[in-house]
């Protein structure tokens, strides 16, 4: 059965015929997310930390462990420079959780009231909860493009079932005696639901809500693969570059957020007697005063941000070391010209789709004619190709120079008959797979997919041990400055010819933002320039600082990008 083909046809039909509906959701959702991020981000971090600590004190009832955790935890996140990411992640989780609760509780009530509905919804909920979260990202991108909206969509589907299930369970567990008592007093179905069943099922429903929020948090990293902002992007970048320290720091920030949200939601699940005992006038007034200060700070900060609004440009790129370098250099150049720059790392196919759909202004990360050949054929009619920003790029199979092999045809049993690769969707991986099929001596070899960072770690480890290793490599790349390496000759030309790295822009950019278009069109630099930035990043400098270092050292070249 051609299930895959049927599924693609259904998604294509929905994308084509419901485009207006999806666009409305995309713009409305993105507007809501931007507003929420702007309001939360407008509050000074230290003020927000104090406010959240006060709220933690108010709900803790003379227990100081949780308030202390909130204060020190949020202070640590701020100290690590992750406050903006934390705000964006919080917004994404809250919005997706609220939608799941608004949809889930009525569905759970419906299930509890109708066995037939329960029979229909139960397998659907099983499907939603057991399907890998990655799968939801594919239609999410097709429907909504990139950004927070597809992330919310995927998180909503994945996190909805617990609220539905627990609401159904809680209402079904209401004692029959209580139901009969309500009926005997002449309660209407509505009165019985709101006065008897929901209050008695509250603790079970809130347990489901708590699980929904935790599942939404678990989707943060996956959502970052389609451009959802926040801590997930930092974790994903750390995984792709095998950056243990950065991954740990972003992970700790996510743990702090998860525990904070979990403890606050648990405090909503106290019974009426305990809640009454905890009430006091000073708590009430302090709570209202703190909420008023928070609201005032959010509104005031929002107006201040709007008044200081800058020109903007959005760039997308692939999470390869070379493209991190080039995109950050161009971003720093735009910032010096007064632009607010948004950079979004994406998979290469999604990057092309995003520019073609007009959701990003452009990209300087198009490898042609080989690596991104499939994407070029699919999308080039829907975007403006501005030509090469760097020439002399190359991809191929790479080995340390101490290995006694010079051609792919010479490989026999080296490196355990394994080629260490990068992300499975990369063009160089498709070329390497083609080489395995073209060369008879590689018939029993295998291509091991990993990530760019994992490949670099494996290469470093092998060189230090003087072991054999074959990797999918390309230049420019920092590894050529750090190690003594060589490309293996490719007599059958399976890895393709020399490449160029090209710039592409969305249709209409020249009319909308002529200066941005001109800078993208004029952006050119040399392989040595890129490798110097990449090496600085590899040696521990942040991409922003490494890019700024290069920009400061080449003012004439940077200014030439913006000249008419």
Coordinates of C-alpha atoms in Angstrom, one line a residue:
X1 CA 0.0 0.0 0.0
X2 CA 1.4 3.4 -1.0
X3 CA 0.7 5.0 2.4
X4 CA 3.6 7.4 2.1
X5 CA 2.4 8.6 -1.3
X6 CA -1.2 9.0 0.0
X7 CA 0.0 11.0 3.0
X8 CA 2.1 13.4 0.9
X9 CA -0.9 13.9 -1.5
X10 CA -3.2 14.7 1.4
X11 CA -0.7 17.2 2.9
X12 CA -0.1 18.8 -0.5
X13 CA -3.8 19.1 -1.1
X14 CA -4.3 20.7 2.3
X15 CA -1.4 23.1 1.8
X16 CA -2.7 24.2 -1.6
X17 CA -6.4 24.5 -0.7
X18 CA -6.2 25.7 2.9
X19 CA -3.4 28.1 2.3
X20 CA -5.5 31.1 3.5
X21 CA -6.5 29.3 6.7
X22 CA -3.0 28.3 7.5
X23 CA -1.6 31.8 6.7
X24 CA -4.2 33.3 9.1
X25 CA -3.1 31.0 11.8
X26 CA 0.6 31.6 11.1
X27 CA 0.3 35.4 11.2
X28 CA -2.1 35.4 14.1
X29 CA 0.0 32.9 16.1
X30 CA 3.3 34.6 15.3
X31 CA 1.8 38.0 16.2
X32 CA 0.7 36.6 19.5
X33 CA 4.1 35.0 20.2
X34 CA 5.9 38.2 19.3
X35 CA 3.7 40.3 21.5
X36 CA 4.1 37.9 24.5
X37 CA 7.9 37.7 24.0
X38 CA 8.1 41.5 23.7
X39 CA 6.1 42.0 26.9
X40 CA 8.0 39.5 28.9
X41 CA 11.3 40.6 27.4
X42 CA 10.5 44.2 28.2
X43 CA 10.8 43.5 32.0
X44 CA 14.3 43.9 33.2
X45 CA 15.7 40.4 34.1
X46 CA 16.6 41.3 37.7
X47 CA 13.1 42.8 38.3
X48 CA 11.5 39.6 36.8
X49 CA 13.6 37.4 39.1
X50 CA 12.5 39.3 42.2
X51 CA 8.9 39.2 41.1
X52 CA 9.0 35.5 40.5
X53 CA 10.7 35.0 43.8
X54 CA 7.9 37.0 45.5
X55 CA 5.3 34.8 43.9
X56 CA 7.2 31.7 45.0
X57 CA 7.2 33.0 48.6
X58 CA 3.4 33.7 48.4
X59 CA 2.6 30.1 47.3
X60 CA 5.1 28.3 49.5
X61 CA 3.5 29.1 52.9
X62 CA 6.5 29.6 55.1
X63 CA 8.6 27.1 53.1
X64 CA 11.8 28.7 51.7
X65 CA 13.2 26.0 49.6
X66 CA 11.2 26.7 46.4
X67 CA 11.6 30.6 46.6
X68 CA 15.4 30.1 47.1
X69 CA 15.5 27.7 44.1
X70 CA 13.6 30.2 41.9
X71 CA 15.8 33.1 42.9
X72 CA 19.2 31.3 42.5
X73 CA 18.1 29.3 39.4
X74 CA 16.8 32.3 37.4
X75 CA 19.8 34.3 38.5
X76 CA 22.1 31.6 37.1
X77 CA 20.2 31.6 33.8
X78 CA 20.6 35.4 33.6
X79 CA 24.3 35.1 34.5
X80 CA 24.8 32.6 31.6
X81 CA 23.4 35.0 29.1
X82 CA 20.3 32.8 28.4
X83 CA 17.6 35.1 29.6
X84 CA 16.2 36.0 26.2
X85 CA 16.1 32.3 25.3
X86 CA 14.4 31.5 28.5
X87 CA 11.7 34.1 27.9
X88 CA 11.0 32.7 24.4
X89 CA 10.9 29.1 25.6
X90 CA 8.5 30.1 28.4
X91 CA 6.2 31.8 25.9
X92 CA 6.2 28.8 23.6
X93 CA 5.4 26.4 26.4
X94 CA 2.7 28.5 28.0
X95 CA 0.9 29.1 24.7
X96 CA 1.0 25.5 23.6
X97 CA -0.1 24.4 27.1
X98 CA -3.0 26.8 27.2
X99 CA -4.2 25.7 23.8
X100 CA -4.0 22.1 24.9
X101 CA -5.9 22.8 28.1
X102 CA -8.6 24.8 26.3
X103 CA -9.1 22.0 23.8
X104 CA -8.3 19.1 26.1
X105 CA -10.7 19.7 29.0
X106 CA -13.9 19.9 26.9
X107 CA -12.8 16.8 24.9
X108 CA -12.2 15.0 28.2
X109 CA -15.7 16.0 29.4
X110 CA -17.2 14.8 26.2
X111 CA -15.4 11.5 26.5
X112 CA -16.7 11.0 30.1
X113 CA -20.3 11.7 29.0
X114 CA -20.3 9.5 25.9
X115 CA -18.9 6.0 25.7
X116 CA -19.1 6.2 21.9
X117 CA -17.0 9.3 21.8
X118 CA -14.5 7.6 24.1
X119 CA -14.2 4.7 21.8
X120 CA -13.4 7.0 18.9
X121 CA -11.0 9.4 20.7
X122 CA -9.1 6.7 22.6
X123 CA -7.2 5.3 19.6
X124 CA -6.6 8.8 18.3
X125 CA -5.0 9.8 21.6
X126 CA -2.9 6.7 21.6
X127 CA -1.7 7.7 18.1
X128 CA -1.0 11.3 19.1
X129 CA 1.0 10.3 22.2
X130 CA 3.1 7.4 20.7
X131 CA 3.9 8.9 17.3
X132 CA 7.5 10.3 17.5
X133 CA 7.5 14.1 17.9
X134 CA 9.8 14.5 14.9
X135 CA 7.0 13.4 12.6
X136 CA 4.7 16.3 13.6
X137 CA 7.4 18.8 12.5
X138 CA 7.1 17.7 8.8
X139 CA 3.4 18.8 8.2
X140 CA 3.9 21.7 10.7
X141 CA 6.6 23.2 8.3
X142 CA 4.4 22.5 5.2
X143 CA 1.4 24.3 6.8
X144 CA 3.0 27.1 8.8
X145 CA 6.6 27.5 7.6
X146 CA 9.2 28.1 10.2
X147 CA 9.2 29.8 13.6
X148 CA 7.3 29.5 16.8
X149 CA 3.9 28.6 15.2
X150 CA 4.9 25.2 13.8
X151 CA 6.6 24.5 17.2
X152 CA 3.4 25.3 19.0
X153 CA 1.4 23.1 16.5
X154 CA 3.7 20.1 17.1
X155 CA 3.8 20.7 20.9
X156 CA 0.0 20.9 21.0
X157 CA -0.5 17.6 19.3
X158 CA 2.1 15.8 21.4
X159 CA 1.0 17.3 24.7
X160 CA -2.8 17.3 24.3
X161 CA -3.6 13.6 25.3
X162 CA -2.8 13.8 29.1
X163 CA -5.3 16.6 29.7
X164 CA -8.0 14.8 27.7
X165 CA -7.3 11.4 29.4
X166 CA -7.1 12.8 33.0
X167 CA -10.3 14.9 32.6
X168 CA -12.2 11.8 31.4
X169 CA -10.7 9.7 34.2
X170 CA -11.5 12.3 36.9
X171 CA -15.1 12.8 35.9
X172 CA -15.7 9.0 35.6
X173 CA -14.3 8.5 39.1
X174 CA -16.8 10.9 40.7
X175 CA -18.7 8.7 43.3
X176 CA -22.1 7.5 42.1
X177 CA -23.5 8.6 45.5
X178 CA -22.6 12.2 44.7
X179 CA -24.1 12.0 41.2
X180 CA -27.3 10.6 42.7
X181 CA -27.4 13.3 45.4
X182 CA -27.1 16.0 42.8
X183 CA -29.9 14.4 40.7
X184 CA -32.2 14.1 43.8
X185 CA -31.9 17.8 44.4
X186 CA -33.0 18.5 40.9
X187 CA -29.6 19.7 39.5
X188 CA -29.5 20.3 35.7
X189 CA -26.7 18.6 33.8
X190 CA -24.8 21.9 33.6
X191 CA -25.2 22.4 37.4
X192 CA -24.1 18.9 38.1
X193 CA -21.0 19.3 35.9
X194 CA -19.8 22.6 37.3
X195 CA -20.9 22.2 40.9
X196 CA -20.2 18.5 41.5
X197 CA -18.2 16.7 38.9
X198 CA -15.5 19.2 38.0
X199 CA -14.7 20.2 41.6
X200 CA -14.4 16.6 42.6
X201 CA -12.3 15.8 39.6
X202 CA -10.0 18.9 40.0
X203 CA -7.0 17.1 41.4
X204 CA -7.0 14.5 38.6
X205 CA -7.5 17.1 35.9
X206 CA -4.7 19.3 37.3
X207 CA -2.4 16.2 37.3
X208 CA -3.2 15.9 33.6
X209 CA -2.5 19.6 33.0
X210 CA 0.9 19.3 34.8
X211 CA 1.8 16.4 32.5
X212 CA 0.7 18.4 29.4
X213 CA 3.1 21.3 30.4
X214 CA 6.0 18.8 31.0
X215 CA 5.4 17.2 27.5
X216 CA 5.3 20.7 25.9
X217 CA 8.6 21.4 27.5
X218 CA 10.0 18.2 26.2
X219 CA 9.1 19.3 22.6
X220 CA 11.2 22.5 22.9
X221 CA 14.4 20.9 21.5
X222 CA 12.5 19.3 18.6
X223 CA 10.7 22.5 17.8
X224 CA 14.0 24.3 17.4
X225 CA 14.7 22.2 14.3
X226 CA 12.0 24.2 12.5
X227 CA 13.2 27.5 13.8
X228 CA 11.3 27.8 17.1
X229 CA 13.4 30.2 19.2
X230 CA 14.5 29.6 22.7
X231 CA 16.7 27.2 24.7
X232 CA 16.1 24.4 22.3
X233 CA 18.2 26.1 19.6
X234 CA 21.1 26.3 22.0
X235 CA 20.8 22.6 22.9
X236 CA 20.4 21.6 19.2
X237 CA 23.5 23.6 18.3
X238 CA 25.5 22.0 21.1
X239 CA 24.4 18.5 19.9
X240 CA 25.4 19.3 16.3
X241 CA 28.8 20.6 17.3
X242 CA 29.4 18.2 20.2
X243 CA 29.7 21.2 22.6
X244 CA 29.4 19.5 25.9
X245 CA 29.6 22.7 28.0
X246 CA 27.1 24.7 26.0
X247 CA 24.7 21.8 25.9
X248 CA 25.0 21.4 29.7
X249 CA 24.3 25.1 30.4
X250 CA 21.3 25.2 28.1
X251 CA 20.0 21.9 29.6
X252 CA 20.4 23.3 33.1
X253 CA 18.4 26.4 32.1
X254 CA 15.6 24.1 30.7
X255 CA 15.6 22.1 34.0
X256 CA 15.3 25.2 36.1
X257 CA 12.4 26.4 33.9
X258 CA 10.7 22.9 34.1
X259 CA 10.9 22.7 37.9
X260 CA 9.7 26.2 38.4
X261 CA 6.7 25.7 36.2
X262 CA 6.0 22.3 37.8
X263 CA 6.0 23.7 41.3
X264 CA 3.8 26.6 40.5
X265 CA 1.2 24.4 38.7
X266 CA 1.3 22.0 41.7
X267 CA 0.3 24.9 44.0
X268 CA -2.9 25.3 41.9
X269 CA -3.9 21.8 42.9
X270 CA -4.5 22.5 46.6
X271 CA -7.9 21.7 48.1
X272 CA -10.3 24.4 49.2
X273 CA -9.7 23.9 52.9
X274 CA -5.9 24.2 52.6
X275 CA -6.2 27.2 50.3
X276 CA -8.5 29.0 52.8
X277 CA -6.0 28.3 55.6
X278 CA -3.2 29.9 53.6
X279 CA -5.1 33.0 52.8
X280 CA -4.2 36.2 54.7
X281 CA -4.6 39.9 54.0
X282 CA -0.9 40.6 53.6
X283 CA -0.5 37.8 51.0
X284 CA -3.4 39.0 49.1
X285 CA -2.2 42.6 49.0
X286 CA 1.5 41.7 48.2
X287 CA 0.3 39.4 45.4
X288 CA -1.9 42.1 43.8
X289 CA 0.8 44.7 44.2
X290 CA 3.5 42.4 42.6
X291 CA 1.2 41.6 39.7
X292 CA 0.5 45.3 39.2
X293 CA 4.2 46.1 39.1
X294 CA 4.8 43.2 36.6
X295 CA 1.9 44.3 34.4
X296 CA 3.2 47.9 34.5
X297 CA 6.7 46.9 33.6
X298 CA 5.5 44.8 30.7
X299 CA 3.4 47.5 29.2
X300 CA 5.9 50.3 29.8
X301 CA 8.8 48.3 28.5
X302 CA 6.8 47.3 25.4
X303 CA 6.1 50.9 24.5
X304 CA 9.8 51.7 25.0
X305 CA 10.8 48.9 22.7
X306 CA 8.4 50.0 20.0
X307 CA 9.7 53.6 20.2
X308 CA 13.2 52.2 19.7
X309 CA 12.3 49.9 16.8
X310 CA 15.1 49.4 14.3
X311 CA 15.3 48.4 10.7
X312 CA 15.3 44.6 10.5
X313 CA 16.7 41.7 8.4
X314 CA 16.1 38.0 8.8
X315 CA 18.7 35.5 7.7
X316 CA 18.5 31.7 7.7
X317 CA 21.5 29.3 7.5
X318 CA 22.5 25.7 7.9
X319 CA 24.2 24.7 11.2
X320 CA 27.5 24.0 9.5
X321 CA 30.7 25.7 10.9
X322 CA 31.2 27.5 7.6
X323 CA 27.7 28.9 7.5
X324 CA 27.7 29.9 11.1
X325 CA 30.8 31.9 10.4
X326 CA 29.5 33.6 7.2
X327 CA 26.1 34.4 8.6
X328 CA 27.4 35.8 11.8
X329 CA 29.9 38.0 10.0
X330 CA 27.1 39.4 7.8
X331 CA 24.8 39.8 10.8
X332 CA 27.5 41.8 12.6
X333 CA 27.9 44.0 9.6
X334 CA 24.1 44.7 9.5
X335 CA 24.1 45.5 13.2
X336 CA 26.8 48.1 12.7
X337 CA 24.5 49.7 10.1
X338 CA 21.7 49.9 12.7
X339 CA 19.7 46.8 11.8
X340 CA 18.0 44.4 14.1
X341 CA 19.1 41.0 12.8
X342 CA 17.2 37.7 13.3
X343 CA 19.3 34.6 12.5
X344 CA 17.6 31.2 12.3
X345 CA 19.5 27.9 12.0
X346 CA 17.6 25.3 9.9
X347 CA 18.0 22.0 8.0
X348 CA 19.2 22.7 4.5
X349 CA 15.9 21.8 2.8
X350 CA 13.8 23.9 5.3
X351 CA 16.2 26.8 4.7
X352 CA 15.6 26.8 1.0
X353 CA 11.8 26.5 1.5
X354 CA 11.8 29.3 4.0
X355 CA 13.4 31.8 1.7
X356 CA 11.3 30.7 -1.2
X357 CA 8.1 31.2 0.9
X358 CA 9.2 34.7 1.8
X359 CA 9.6 34.0 5.5
X360 CA 13.2 35.0 5.6
X361 CA 15.0 37.8 3.7
X362 CA 17.8 35.7 2.5
X363 CA 20.7 33.3 3.1
X364 CA 24.4 33.1 2.2
X365 CA 24.5 29.3 2.7
X366 CA 23.6 27.8 -0.7
X367 CA 26.2 25.3 -1.8
X368 CA 26.0 24.7 -5.6
X369 CA 26.0 23.0 -8.0
X370 CA 26.2 19.7 -6.1
X371 CA 25.5 19.8 -2.4
X372 CA 22.1 21.6 -2.6
X373 CA 21.3 20.5 -6.1
X374 CA 17.9 18.9 -5.2
X375 CA 16.8 22.0 -3.3
X376 CA 17.9 24.3 -6.1
X377 CA 15.8 22.4 -8.6
X378 CA 12.8 22.6 -6.4
X379 CA 12.9 26.2 -5.2
X380 CA 15.0 28.3 -7.5
X381 CA 12.1 29.7 -9.5
X382 CA 10.6 31.2 -6.3
X383 CA 13.6 33.1 -5.1
X384 CA 16.4 35.4 -6.4
X385 CA 19.8 33.8 -6.8
X386 CA 22.4 36.5 -6.4
X387 CA 25.5 34.5 -7.3
X388 CA 28.5 33.2 -5.5
X389 CA 29.8 34.9 -2.3
X390 CA 32.7 32.5 -2.2
X391 CA 34.5 30.4 -4.7
X392 CA 36.8 27.4 -4.4
X393 CA 34.6 25.4 -2.0
X394 CA 34.9 21.7 -2.2
X395 CA 33.4 18.5 -0.7
X396 CA 34.9 15.0 -0.6
X397 CA 36.2 12.2 1.5
X398 CA 38.9 13.4 3.8
X399 CA 41.7 11.5 5.7
X400 CA 44.6 12.5 7.9
X401 CA 47.8 12.9 5.8
X402 CA 49.6 10.1 7.6
X403 CA 47.2 7.5 6.1
X404 CA 48.8 5.6 3.2
X405 CA 45.9 6.1 0.8
X406 CA 45.4 8.8 -1.8
X407 CA 42.3 7.8 -3.7
X408 CA 38.8 6.4 -2.9
X409 CA 39.7 3.5 -5.1
X410 CA 42.6 2.6 -2.8
X411 CA 40.4 2.1 0.3
X412 CA 40.3 -1.5 1.5
X413 CA 39.9 -2.2 5.2
X414 CA 41.0 1.1 6.8
X415 CA 38.9 2.8 9.5
X416 CA 37.0 -0.4 10.2
X417 CA 35.4 0.0 6.7
X418 CA 33.4 3.0 8.0
X419 CA 33.0 6.5 6.6
X420 CA 32.2 8.9 9.5
X421 CA 29.6 11.4 8.2
X422 CA 27.5 14.3 9.4
X423 CA 23.7 15.0 9.4
X424 CA 21.9 12.4 7.2
X425 CA 20.1 15.0 5.2
X426 CA 23.3 16.8 4.0
X427 CA 24.3 16.8 0.4
X428 CA 27.8 15.5 1.2
X429 CA 26.1 12.4 2.8
X430 CA 24.2 11.7 -0.4
X431 CA 27.4 12.0 -2.4
X432 CA 29.2 9.7 0.0
X433 CA 26.4 7.2 -0.4
X434 CA 26.8 7.5 -4.1
X435 CA 30.5 6.7 -3.8
X436 CA 29.8 3.6 -1.8
X437 CA 27.7 2.3 -4.7
X438 CA 30.1 3.4 -7.4
X439 CA 33.3 1.9 -6.1
X440 CA 33.5 -2.0 -6.0
X441 CA 36.1 -1.8 -3.2
X442 CA 33.6 0.0 -0.9
X443 CA 30.8 -2.6 -1.4
X444 CA 31.1 -3.8 2.3
X445 CA 31.8 -0.3 3.7
X446 CA 29.2 1.6 5.6
X447 CA 28.4 5.3 6.0
X448 CA 27.9 6.3 9.6
X449 CA 25.6 9.4 10.0
X450 CA 26.1 11.6 13.0
X451 CA 26.4 15.4 13.2
X452 CA 29.0 18.0 12.2
X453 CA 30.3 18.3 15.7
X454 CA 30.4 14.5 16.3
X455 CA 32.4 14.1 13.1
X456 CA 34.9 16.7 14.2
X457 CA 35.2 15.1 17.7
X458 CA 35.8 11.7 16.0
X459 CA 38.4 13.2 13.7
X460 CA 40.3 14.9 16.6
X461 CA 40.3 11.7 18.6
X462 CA 41.5 9.5 15.7
X463 CA 44.4 12.0 14.9
X464 CA 45.5 12.2 18.5
X465 CA 45.6 8.4 18.6
X466 CA 47.1 8.2 15.1
X467 CA 44.3 5.9 14.0
X468 CA 42.8 5.6 10.6
X469 CA 39.6 7.5 9.9
X470 CA 37.7 8.6 6.8
X471 CA 35.2 11.5 7.1
X472 CA 32.9 13.5 4.9
X473 CA 34.7 16.8 4.7
X474 CA 34.5 20.1 2.9
X475 CA 36.4 23.3 2.6
X476 CA 36.4 26.0 3.8
X477 CA 36.5 24.5 7.3
X478 CA 38.5 25.1 10.4
X479 CA 39.9 21.6 10.4
X480 CA 42.2 22.4 7.5
X481 CA 43.9 25.0 9.6
X482 CA 44.1 22.8 12.7
X483 CA 45.1 19.4 11.2
X484 CA 47.2 18.0 8.3
X485 CA 44.5 16.5 6.1
X486 CA 44.0 15.5 2.4
X487 CA 41.1 14.9 0.1
X488 CA 41.0 11.4 -1.5
X489 CA 41.1 11.5 -5.2
X490 CA 37.7 10.6 -6.8
X491 CA 38.3 9.1 -10.3
X492 CA 34.6 8.5 -10.8
X493 CA 33.7 12.0 -9.7
X494 CA 31.0 10.8 -7.3
X495 CA 31.6 13.6 -4.9
X496 CA 31.1 16.3 -7.5
X497 CA 33.2 19.1 -8.9
X498 CA 34.4 22.3 -7.1
X499 CA 31.5 24.2 -5.4
X500 CA 30.6 27.8 -4.8
X501 CA 28.8 29.1 -1.8
X502 CA 25.9 31.3 -3.1
X503 CA 23.6 34.0 -1.8
X504 CA 19.8 33.8 -2.3
X505 CA 17.1 36.3 -1.4
X506 CA 13.3 36.2 -1.3
X507 CA 11.3 37.6 -4.1
X508 CA 10.4 41.2 -3.6
X509 CA 13.3 42.0 -1.2
X510 CA 14.8 44.4 -3.7
X511 CA 11.7 46.5 -3.6
X512 CA 10.9 46.1 0.1
X513 CA 14.5 46.5 1.5
X514 CA 16.8 47.8 -1.2
X515 CA 19.7 48.3 1.2
X516 CA 19.5 44.8 2.5
X517 CA 19.2 43.4 -1.0
X518 CA 22.3 45.4 -2.0
X519 CA 24.3 44.2 0.9
X520 CA 23.4 40.6 0.2
X521 CA 24.3 41.0 -3.5
X522 CA 27.6 42.6 -2.6
X523 CA 28.6 40.2 0.1
X524 CA 31.8 38.4 -0.9
X525 CA 34.9 37.2 0.9
X526 CA 37.7 34.6 0.6
X527 CA 38.1 31.1 1.9
X528 CA 40.9 32.1 4.2
X529 CA 38.7 34.8 5.8
X530 CA 36.0 32.3 6.6
X531 CA 38.5 29.7 8.0
X532 CA 40.0 32.3 10.3
X533 CA 36.6 33.0 11.8
X534 CA 35.8 29.3 12.0
X535 CA 39.0 28.6 13.8
X536 CA 38.4 31.4 16.4
X537 CA 35.0 29.9 17.1
X538 CA 36.5 26.4 17.4
X539 CA 39.1 27.7 19.8
X540 CA 36.4 28.9 22.2
X541 CA 35.3 32.4 21.0
X542 CA 31.6 32.9 20.6
X543 CA 30.4 33.2 17.0
X544 CA 29.3 36.8 17.6
X545 CA 32.7 37.8 19.0
X546 CA 34.7 36.0 16.3
X547 CA 32.5 37.7 13.6
X548 CA 33.0 41.1 15.2
X549 CA 36.7 40.5 15.4
X550 CA 36.8 39.9 11.6
X551 CA 34.5 42.9 10.9
X552 CA 36.6 45.2 13.0
X553 CA 39.7 44.1 11.1
X554 CA 38.2 44.6 7.6
X555 CA 36.2 47.9 7.7
X556 CA 36.8 48.8 4.0
X557 CA 35.5 45.4 2.8
X558 CA 32.5 45.5 5.1
X559 CA 31.6 49.1 4.0
X560 CA 31.8 48.0 0.4
X561 CA 29.0 45.6 0.9
X562 CA 26.6 48.4 1.6
X563 CA 27.8 50.8 -1.1
X564 CA 25.6 51.6 -4.1

